mmCIF file of C-alpha atoms and ligand atoms in Angstrom:
data_model
loop_
_atom_site.group_PDB
_atom_site.id
_atom_site.type_symbol
_atom_site.label_atom_id
_atom_site.label_comp_id
_atom_site.label_asym_id
_atom_site.label_seq_id
_atom_site.Cartn_x
_atom_site.Cartn_y
_atom_site.Cartn_z
ATOM 1 C CA UNK A 1 -27.035 11.874 5.108
ATOM 2 C CA UNK A 2 -29.891 9.877 3.491
ATOM 3 C CA UNK A 3 -29.676 7.561 0.503
ATOM 4 C CA UNK A 4 -28.239 8.809 -2.748
ATOM 5 C CA UNK A 5 -29.724 7.790 -6.086
ATOM 6 C CA UNK A 6 -27.452 6.522 -8.875
ATOM 7 C CA UNK A 7 -28.056 9.728 -10.847
ATOM 8 C CA UNK A 8 -26.479 11.720 -7.983
ATOM 9 C CA UNK A 9 -23.201 9.798 -8.072
ATOM 10 C CA UNK A 10 -20.569 11.955 -9.772
ATOM 11 C CA UNK A 11 -18.286 10.570 -12.472
ATOM 12 C CA UNK A 12 -15.287 9.545 -10.372
ATOM 13 C CA UNK A 13 -13.040 8.368 -13.215
ATOM 14 C CA UNK A 14 -13.042 9.389 -16.874
ATOM 15 C CA UNK A 15 -12.247 6.867 -19.628
ATOM 16 C CA UNK A 16 -8.850 8.623 -19.861
ATOM 17 C CA UNK A 17 -8.155 7.716 -16.244
ATOM 18 C CA UNK A 18 -8.637 11.206 -14.806
ATOM 19 C CA UNK A 19 -10.297 11.721 -11.430
ATOM 20 C CA UNK A 20 -12.968 14.186 -10.398
ATOM 21 C CA UNK A 21 -10.366 16.950 -9.899
ATOM 22 C CA UNK A 22 -8.283 15.957 -12.917
ATOM 23 C CA UNK A 23 -5.667 13.990 -10.995
ATOM 24 C CA UNK A 24 -4.209 10.683 -12.126
ATOM 25 C CA UNK A 25 -4.717 7.641 -9.915
ATOM 26 C CA UNK A 26 -1.270 7.946 -8.338
ATOM 27 C CA UNK A 27 -1.327 11.722 -7.802
ATOM 28 C CA UNK A 28 -1.494 13.522 -4.463
ATOM 29 C CA UNK A 29 -3.476 16.710 -3.875
ATOM 30 C CA UNK A 30 -1.282 19.807 -3.402
ATOM 31 C CA UNK A 31 0.237 19.939 0.104
ATOM 32 C CA UNK A 32 1.662 22.904 1.964
ATOM 33 C CA UNK A 33 3.146 22.486 5.440
ATOM 34 C CA UNK A 34 4.171 25.302 7.734
ATOM 35 C CA UNK A 35 6.104 24.498 10.912
ATOM 36 C CA UNK A 36 5.802 26.684 13.996
ATOM 37 C CA UNK A 37 2.930 29.124 13.232
ATOM 38 C CA UNK A 38 1.672 29.170 16.868
ATOM 39 C CA UNK A 39 3.932 30.956 19.339
ATOM 40 C CA UNK A 40 2.131 29.879 22.539
ATOM 41 C CA UNK A 41 2.573 26.182 21.877
ATOM 42 C CA UNK A 42 5.845 24.289 22.394
ATOM 43 C CA UNK A 43 5.512 23.083 18.824
ATOM 44 C CA UNK A 44 2.988 23.599 16.042
ATOM 45 C CA UNK A 45 2.277 23.046 12.380
ATOM 46 C CA UNK A 46 -0.345 24.052 9.838
ATOM 47 C CA UNK A 47 -1.168 21.772 6.943
ATOM 48 C CA UNK A 48 -3.152 22.656 3.837
ATOM 49 C CA UNK A 49 -3.745 19.516 1.858
ATOM 50 C CA UNK A 50 -6.203 19.840 -1.006
ATOM 51 C CA UNK A 51 -9.149 21.564 0.647
ATOM 52 C CA UNK A 52 -8.177 20.309 4.127
ATOM 53 C CA UNK A 53 -6.872 22.863 6.594
ATOM 54 C CA UNK A 54 -5.504 21.414 9.817
ATOM 55 C CA UNK A 55 -3.654 23.009 12.724
ATOM 56 C CA UNK A 56 -1.684 20.983 15.259
ATOM 57 C CA UNK A 57 -0.235 22.193 18.544
ATOM 58 C CA UNK A 58 1.983 20.246 20.939
ATOM 59 C CA UNK A 59 2.554 20.995 24.615
ATOM 60 C CA UNK A 60 5.013 19.168 26.824
ATOM 61 C CA UNK A 61 6.571 17.226 28.257
ATOM 62 C CA UNK A 62 4.506 18.731 31.081
ATOM 63 C CA UNK A 63 2.512 17.760 34.169
ATOM 64 C CA UNK A 64 -0.084 15.039 33.546
ATOM 65 C CA UNK A 65 -3.787 15.950 33.646
ATOM 66 C CA UNK A 66 -5.774 14.082 34.793
ATOM 67 C CA UNK A 67 -3.181 12.944 37.331
ATOM 68 C CA UNK A 68 -4.236 9.286 37.434
ATOM 69 C CA UNK A 69 -3.002 8.815 33.830
ATOM 70 C CA UNK A 70 0.594 9.487 34.944
ATOM 71 C CA UNK A 71 3.068 6.680 34.259
ATOM 72 C CA UNK A 72 6.217 6.215 36.327
ATOM 73 C CA UNK A 73 8.396 4.881 33.537
ATOM 74 C CA UNK A 74 7.391 7.023 30.541
ATOM 75 C CA UNK A 75 5.514 10.030 29.235
ATOM 76 C CA UNK A 76 1.869 9.532 28.263
ATOM 77 C CA UNK A 77 0.933 10.791 24.837
ATOM 78 C CA UNK A 78 -2.505 12.362 24.848
ATOM 79 C CA UNK A 79 -4.079 13.325 21.576
ATOM 80 C CA UNK A 80 -7.228 15.311 20.852
ATOM 81 C CA UNK A 81 -8.452 15.385 17.264
ATOM 82 C CA UNK A 82 -11.334 17.789 16.808
ATOM 83 C CA UNK A 83 -13.319 18.881 13.777
ATOM 84 C CA UNK A 84 -14.563 22.473 13.997
ATOM 85 C CA UNK A 85 -18.329 22.874 13.637
ATOM 86 C CA UNK A 86 -17.698 25.040 10.551
ATOM 87 C CA UNK A 87 -15.224 22.604 8.935
ATOM 88 C CA UNK A 88 -17.776 20.768 6.789
ATOM 89 C CA UNK A 89 -20.720 21.744 4.518
ATOM 90 C CA UNK A 90 -23.348 20.349 6.843
ATOM 91 C CA UNK A 91 -22.669 21.824 10.266
ATOM 92 C CA UNK A 92 -21.018 19.235 12.455
ATOM 93 C CA UNK A 93 -22.208 18.993 16.060
ATOM 94 C CA UNK A 94 -19.432 20.526 18.160
ATOM 95 C CA UNK A 95 -17.558 18.358 20.648
ATOM 96 C CA UNK A 96 -15.907 14.971 20.831
ATOM 97 C CA UNK A 97 -18.061 12.366 19.111
ATOM 98 C CA UNK A 98 -17.156 8.689 18.740
ATOM 99 C CA UNK A 99 -15.359 9.311 15.452
ATOM 100 C CA UNK A 100 -13.138 11.993 16.992
ATOM 101 C CA UNK A 101 -12.378 9.745 19.959
ATOM 102 C CA UNK A 102 -11.418 6.881 17.678
ATOM 103 C CA UNK A 103 -9.195 9.094 15.517
ATOM 104 C CA UNK A 104 -7.566 10.622 18.638
ATOM 105 C CA UNK A 105 -6.824 7.117 19.918
ATOM 106 C CA UNK A 106 -5.316 5.727 16.718
ATOM 107 C CA UNK A 107 -3.158 8.856 16.272
ATOM 108 C CA UNK A 108 -1.901 8.674 19.887
ATOM 109 C CA UNK A 109 -1.051 4.986 19.366
ATOM 110 C CA UNK A 110 0.812 5.786 16.154
ATOM 111 C CA UNK A 111 2.976 8.315 18.021
ATOM 112 C CA UNK A 112 3.566 5.901 20.905
ATOM 113 C CA UNK A 113 5.486 3.774 18.383
ATOM 114 C CA UNK A 114 7.943 6.541 17.490
ATOM 115 C CA UNK A 115 8.286 8.948 20.436
ATOM 116 C CA UNK A 116 11.047 8.134 23.000
ATOM 117 C CA UNK A 117 8.500 8.439 25.823
ATOM 118 C CA UNK A 118 10.713 6.691 28.361
ATOM 119 C CA UNK A 119 12.984 9.754 28.377
ATOM 120 C CA UNK A 120 10.258 11.773 30.139
ATOM 121 C CA UNK A 121 8.689 9.668 32.938
ATOM 122 C CA UNK A 122 5.708 11.101 34.848
ATOM 123 C CA UNK A 123 4.946 13.676 32.159
ATOM 124 C CA UNK A 124 2.412 14.200 29.428
ATOM 125 C CA UNK A 125 2.966 15.099 25.796
ATOM 126 C CA UNK A 126 -0.280 16.708 24.652
ATOM 127 C CA UNK A 127 -1.121 16.772 20.950
ATOM 128 C CA UNK A 128 -4.038 18.911 19.762
ATOM 129 C CA UNK A 129 -5.322 18.589 16.211
ATOM 130 C CA UNK A 130 -7.951 21.057 15.032
ATOM 131 C CA UNK A 131 -9.525 20.474 11.636
ATOM 132 C CA UNK A 132 -10.630 23.877 10.366
ATOM 133 C CA UNK A 133 -11.731 22.697 6.939
ATOM 134 C CA UNK A 134 -12.371 19.060 6.016
ATOM 135 C CA UNK A 135 -12.356 17.316 2.659
ATOM 136 C CA UNK A 136 -11.461 13.670 3.440
ATOM 137 C CA UNK A 137 -8.122 12.435 4.697
ATOM 138 C CA UNK A 138 -8.199 14.661 7.762
ATOM 139 C CA UNK A 139 -6.796 11.991 10.104
ATOM 140 C CA UNK A 140 -3.769 11.726 7.793
ATOM 141 C CA UNK A 141 -3.438 15.497 7.497
ATOM 142 C CA UNK A 142 -3.749 15.643 11.307
ATOM 143 C CA UNK A 143 -1.020 13.062 11.752
ATOM 144 C CA UNK A 144 1.293 14.905 9.387
ATOM 145 C CA UNK A 145 0.638 18.224 11.146
ATOM 146 C CA UNK A 146 1.052 16.700 14.620
ATOM 147 C CA UNK A 147 4.234 14.955 13.585
ATOM 148 C CA UNK A 148 5.827 18.187 12.382
ATOM 149 C CA UNK A 149 4.539 19.928 15.530
ATOM 150 C CA UNK A 150 6.163 17.255 17.743
ATOM 151 C CA UNK A 151 9.460 17.740 15.933
ATOM 152 C CA UNK A 152 9.031 21.524 16.247
ATOM 153 C CA UNK A 153 8.566 21.027 20.019
ATOM 154 C CA UNK A 154 11.865 19.151 20.128
ATOM 155 C CA UNK A 155 10.282 15.861 21.212
ATOM 156 C CA UNK A 156 12.741 13.046 20.388
ATOM 157 C CA UNK A 157 11.294 10.541 17.913
ATOM 158 C CA UNK A 158 12.542 7.655 15.814
ATOM 159 C CA UNK A 159 11.257 9.505 12.752
ATOM 160 C CA UNK A 160 8.516 11.749 11.413
ATOM 161 C CA UNK A 161 5.268 9.995 10.502
ATOM 162 C CA UNK A 162 4.028 10.701 6.986
ATOM 163 C CA UNK A 163 0.468 9.516 6.361
ATOM 164 C CA UNK A 164 -1.936 9.232 3.456
ATOM 165 C CA UNK A 165 -5.195 7.511 2.559
ATOM 166 C CA UNK A 166 -5.418 5.246 -0.453
ATOM 167 C CA UNK A 167 -8.774 4.082 -1.726
ATOM 168 C CA UNK A 168 -10.745 2.364 -4.434
ATOM 169 C CA UNK A 169 -12.595 4.582 -6.868
ATOM 170 C CA UNK A 170 -14.599 3.288 -9.825
ATOM 171 C CA UNK A 171 -12.875 -0.064 -9.437
ATOM 172 C CA UNK A 172 -9.344 1.441 -9.437
ATOM 173 C CA UNK A 173 -6.876 1.954 -6.616
ATOM 174 C CA UNK A 174 -6.325 5.687 -6.146
ATOM 175 C CA UNK A 175 -4.002 7.730 -3.969
ATOM 176 C CA UNK A 176 -5.231 10.431 -1.557
ATOM 177 C CA UNK A 177 -9.031 10.477 -1.858
ATOM 178 C CA UNK A 178 -10.970 13.714 -1.774
ATOM 179 C CA UNK A 179 -14.461 14.053 -0.335
ATOM 180 C CA UNK A 180 -16.548 12.768 -3.308
ATOM 181 C CA UNK A 181 -14.178 9.860 -3.790
ATOM 182 C CA UNK A 182 -14.372 9.004 -0.101
ATOM 183 C CA UNK A 183 -18.180 9.243 -0.141
ATOM 184 C CA UNK A 184 -18.874 7.375 -3.363
ATOM 185 C CA UNK A 185 -15.760 5.190 -3.667
ATOM 186 C CA UNK A 186 -15.580 1.524 -2.702
ATOM 187 C CA UNK A 187 -12.813 1.596 -0.116
ATOM 188 C CA UNK A 188 -10.696 3.912 2.031
ATOM 189 C CA UNK A 189 -7.372 2.859 3.562
ATOM 190 C CA UNK A 190 -5.610 5.486 5.683
ATOM 191 C CA UNK A 191 -2.056 4.615 6.659
ATOM 192 C CA UNK A 192 0.946 6.112 8.461
ATOM 193 C CA UNK A 193 4.495 4.946 7.931
ATOM 194 C CA UNK A 194 7.843 5.068 9.728
ATOM 195 C CA UNK A 195 9.992 5.907 6.699
ATOM 196 C CA UNK A 196 13.238 4.621 8.230
ATOM 197 C CA UNK A 197 11.959 1.075 8.758
ATOM 198 C CA UNK A 198 8.953 0.954 6.428
ATOM 199 C CA UNK A 199 6.807 -0.080 9.423
ATOM 200 C CA UNK A 200 3.126 0.877 9.294
ATOM 201 C CA UNK A 201 1.952 2.367 12.603
ATOM 202 C CA UNK A 202 -1.577 3.190 11.448
ATOM 203 C CA UNK A 203 -3.624 1.132 9.033
ATOM 204 C CA UNK A 204 -7.400 1.283 8.898
ATOM 205 C CA UNK A 205 -9.782 0.044 6.263
ATOM 206 C CA UNK A 206 -13.307 0.919 5.304
ATOM 207 C CA UNK A 207 -14.893 -0.997 2.410
ATOM 208 C CA UNK A 208 -13.473 -3.923 0.463
ATOM 209 C CA UNK A 209 -10.323 -4.682 -1.528
ATOM 210 C CA UNK A 210 -9.004 -7.923 -2.931
ATOM 211 C CA UNK A 211 -5.551 -9.041 -1.687
ATOM 212 C CA UNK A 212 -4.061 -7.827 -5.006
ATOM 213 C CA UNK A 213 -5.754 -4.441 -4.644
ATOM 214 C CA UNK A 214 -4.559 -4.168 -1.057
ATOM 215 C CA UNK A 215 -1.014 -4.868 -2.153
ATOM 216 C CA UNK A 216 -1.256 -2.196 -4.894
ATOM 217 C CA UNK A 217 -2.815 0.226 -2.375
ATOM 218 C CA UNK A 218 0.023 -0.302 0.111
ATOM 219 C CA UNK A 219 2.640 0.304 -2.609
ATOM 220 C CA UNK A 220 0.856 3.477 -3.714
ATOM 221 C CA UNK A 221 0.510 4.637 -0.091
ATOM 222 C CA UNK A 222 4.182 4.076 0.666
ATOM 223 C CA UNK A 223 5.149 6.045 -2.460
ATOM 224 C CA UNK A 224 2.782 8.868 -1.399
ATOM 225 C CA UNK A 225 4.214 8.844 2.145
ATOM 226 C CA UNK A 226 7.729 9.201 0.735
ATOM 227 C CA UNK A 227 6.721 12.410 -1.096
ATOM 228 C CA UNK A 228 4.938 13.762 1.992
ATOM 229 C CA UNK A 229 7.951 12.898 4.181
ATOM 230 C CA UNK A 230 10.101 15.120 1.980
ATOM 231 C CA UNK A 231 7.656 18.014 2.415
ATOM 232 C CA UNK A 232 7.583 17.517 6.188
ATOM 233 C CA UNK A 233 11.375 17.667 6.447
ATOM 234 C CA UNK A 234 11.438 20.723 4.168
ATOM 235 C CA UNK A 235 8.874 22.504 6.396
ATOM 236 C CA UNK A 236 11.158 21.982 9.403
ATOM 237 C CA UNK A 237 14.231 23.137 7.459
ATOM 238 C CA UNK A 238 12.355 26.277 6.338
ATOM 239 C CA UNK A 239 11.324 26.973 9.917
ATOM 240 C CA UNK A 240 14.893 26.931 11.191
ATOM 241 C CA UNK A 241 16.286 28.798 8.191
ATOM 242 C CA UNK A 242 13.763 31.616 8.887
ATOM 243 C CA UNK A 243 14.666 31.650 12.586
ATOM 244 C CA UNK A 244 18.363 31.978 11.789
ATOM 245 C CA UNK A 245 17.730 34.834 9.334
ATOM 246 C CA UNK A 246 15.582 36.613 11.914
ATOM 247 C CA UNK A 247 18.450 36.400 14.438
ATOM 248 C CA UNK A 248 16.654 33.753 16.508
ATOM 249 C CA UNK A 249 13.627 35.948 17.200
ATOM 250 C CA UNK A 250 10.494 33.807 17.649
HETATM 251 N N1 UDP B 1 -17.151 14.377 7.411
HETATM 252 C C1 UDP B 1 -18.243 15.211 7.596
HETATM 253 N N2 UDP B 1 -18.872 15.225 8.800
HETATM 254 C C2 UDP B 1 -18.472 14.441 9.854
HETATM 255 C C3 UDP B 1 -17.356 13.605 9.650
HETATM 256 C C4 UDP B 1 -16.707 13.594 8.426
HETATM 257 O O1 UDP B 1 -18.648 15.930 6.666
HETATM 258 O O2 UDP B 1 -19.063 14.502 10.948
HETATM 259 C C5 UDP B 1 -16.457 14.409 6.109
HETATM 260 C C6 UDP B 1 -15.154 15.204 6.190
HETATM 261 O O3 UDP B 1 -14.934 15.906 4.976
HETATM 262 C C7 UDP B 1 -14.118 14.111 6.344
HETATM 263 C C8 UDP B 1 -14.714 13.062 5.421
HETATM 264 O O4 UDP B 1 -16.109 13.123 5.688
HETATM 265 O O5 UDP B 1 -12.844 14.535 5.947
HETATM 266 C C9 UDP B 1 -14.197 11.674 5.608
HETATM 267 O O6 UDP B 1 -14.313 11.297 6.959
HETATM 268 P P1 UDP B 1 -13.585 10.037 7.550
HETATM 269 O O7 UDP B 1 -14.327 9.618 8.789
HETATM 270 O O8 UDP B 1 -13.361 9.003 6.500
HETATM 271 O O9 UDP B 1 -12.169 10.594 8.055
HETATM 272 P P2 UDP B 1 -10.999 11.319 7.269
HETATM 273 O O10 UDP B 1 -11.018 10.806 5.846
HETATM 274 O O11 UDP B 1 -11.245 12.787 7.343
HETATM 275 O O12 UDP B 1 -9.756 10.914 7.998
#
């Protein structure tokens, strides 16, 4: 990475309140969600969110591997978030690094709060998230993709889990940071929400915000999640509408 001189920092916010890609502070990047693109998986989803491209596949409930993780009273939810070596400008070392392990863990824990795991004792629900192209916010894009993939697999859940990162850019709270904003901004706050109850099941923070800024960020994040939730439900509706038109052919 190396240190970056002040002259290299891009203008993150214009005097008119426009961001590096022309968005307003409360604007999301364009999002497209496709449910069910992978036919081998029990459930799948592809999410294009700004320049992020993320595929999620769900398998299960199925036999637990490794066996010792099996639980007698509920399914275990195993999640593997992976960034492809070609997903970023500077080639990323392939394989599970600490960051990927941490993201896999927080995503699995988020799903543990919404999946009715006790309905499938001694099984595993395996969630794979592959980031094919990354431009900040990939854990949220991964959560959104995995959530739609879980629903596509018919796994019973309290609700879908919309997610978004809010941050602080040039002293202002901004929704859905892109790469430059994440790199040069002052804070990054990814969150995932259970829309039905308003409960946050993922909340991480990098950088600093005052209590007032945090409160504004949470409000902005919840509003963003509501929009994303609508797109997630629409993706599932489109999937089933297509299936019906095709006479049920998968
Ligand atoms: N990134 C990268 N190389 C890495 C890890 C991350 O270039 O090894 C980039 C990538 O674009 C990612 C962004 O940095 O989306 C922000 O990463 P962060 O750890 O904040 O997670 P994310 O915002 O993707 O959930």
